[in-house]
Amino acid sequence: MSLDLSTYKSEKKPVKIESINLQFSKSLSDKQKEVFYRELSMLLKSGVDFKKALEILGNQSSNKFEKEIIIELKNKVVEGRSIYESIKETNQFSPYEYYSIQIGEETRKLEEVLAELQKYFNRKIQMKRQIISVLTYPAIVMLVTFLVLYFMLNKVVPMFSSVFRQFGNELPKSTQIIIKLSNHSGAIFTVVLAVIIGLIATHTLLKKDQNYRAFTTKIILKTPYFGNLIRKIYISRFCQAMNLLITSKTTLINSLTLTAKMIGFYPIEVAIEEIKEDITRGASLHESLKKHNVFESKMVSMVEVAEQVNQLETMFERLTEQYNEEISHQTKMIGVILEPMIIIVIGVIVGVIMVSMYAPMFDLSKIINK
């Protein structure tokens, strides 16, 4: 069921819209989408019809690429296609977005769905900024450490090595290892770089393969601290999607089907397929969720209570807020955990190199004094 555009009547009252300042790119950024959804929702709520709203946003855009996307959207809608189909065919929007918009069309709550998408991208942007802020210092320290290590292995260690060779004394085992690493440092750094490029290429080629997705997500979820954080991020999206769909009076089975497409996280996708089968056989939602470790027990307990009082949409909304708060807190804690760990690792690496190089020097000084 497509949205009836005639339900959005134009009003003569002018609406002031912020300009969309976008940087040139071949894909829309999260910030671009956040502004797009905010302004489109505001226009529709003000009584502007969908075609006119896109025309206004297209005219205000100073970015050629974004203007082309908006014009393409408007033309597809004018041709009679649904907004959901038009959004999907641009290849600029994720399944979470166009399936949400599909629900908005079918339930005639497009303005509310667009507002929710704006909030979703606003939270996503804030989280990215938090992560960037937290990781900037550790990243700089790691880069400097890498450069210092490269300099020491290629300049400092060879200098000490030439001195040791002149005296011909037997060197400690640690010193021998450091010198060997120095002699092969070029090859080592090349191999490390090749491995990184290889991993990126492998991920790019296999990211849609089901076996690869199962393998990588299993490793990710077992990663200390970060695995739990990533799981909470996707559970938050699950709760947000379920809240949106159930509030729109979508049936539970259809809500789960669309949520699986919207989330794009392998463990949840697999779990949802089994949950749907259980519910079809007569099981409750909380009983079905309980069978899968990807969902936390506290979430299952709260869903059980919500089912008893018939308030699933309210509970999913509260769970979304709760998980977002936990994600924000854990993201801030990343820096608190990483910074001392990085300093310790750097201290150990530099300390081992310096001790390995200077220990033989003391032995040489004794020989010279004799």
Steps between C-alpha positions, in 0.01 A plus 500: 500500500663825385466838658216712361678822417172686477474482879778756522339830405713801426455805719575857411681553827872522420730257671857597583742216438870485581726457202662162460875543483651181366847409398553339164491124514355204316289399797296693750661535842316443827489876560351559156231241565426639845438847355303356206262303722459787746409753235284262296304405813457866592370587154249213496375590848454858378257379233732504198440208261783253449586604145517868595709417808760322287497789255571748782783289641647445153497873422667583833776243465837646404643156429468366146495134599236545769289712267507218242385247763209719610394571139520127426277430801247761393487369142442142615217608730341706220519192275277320751751297699473476875735704716645175636584373150641838396724521807622142454587538131739791562741258677579779746292377792534198729238226546422649842401825332292382207320229698417761766365726226299208361331465840439876506327480163288199587384644833475862377744611768780611270569824690547309827726242333713773342530667841612167651758456224629850574538405869668174403763676288545770762583232760727325250688826431539570873636149555749539214617831643542340841702213356718736293556720805591201715726330244681808365761512779573122498521504120753786502704328771500172304609679183784676681600171662506327162724775357730494804524120483579516129769765564656302785512173306638663185735765646578452869532120519729472191729760658530296820534181296807633316664587834431152639649334190828689544557343842372155403363418845206262535181699536202428728215307340262799514757719322548239229123485443472880474789512251339226289171693502691811395669317212162382371291802601432602140361157416301487826329836439429398139337175616291683761381749237423218255299314766294813577428558129417131458253506791327808359478344153369171642232682699395700195464187286336272758294737714172367353596132526295333778781276627739795513241713684443220753875458557582871538204584725589206725852638543373856550252400772773309687732801502535627859302819571452592132292188431251594770488859374428395141231259617329780692512726195311245291257411780423872525426507126285188539296664777470825304380318188250290697366810674453676166325202341277398791397863556398504132264204573710256297446136597769339714613257228523778239680723751762231557537438124560868427726543804727220375536685169551836671764392755751320274676319788546128436436356852177700535389410146543128571333532841200683353435223247482245782294736719243538222467122474451470877234772505319336209482183711344698786798603714517846655757758390696493825518118496636511146753775580622308804640219282757729337811625682524812285211648703577593861297342780390839639354589160312168486362559851374846409338368181326233710353769727397708198319202347306444822371860506475530119748790481767367262544827307553698823748246634700494177517880509633493857747225413628708208562797730663280763735332253591834341603631843708188567664524157587866561656416838698203366625705206638762739667226701694379194743789535536444875594137435712544186722790606677331796523172307667672205742684730594172672553319168710788363705512819567126486601505131732801531635373833586157359681654203697747712599242764600251230721761336656658809564183706788386272641854509566468873688175437705673229588786733636249754716336230632838386587602859700179545 
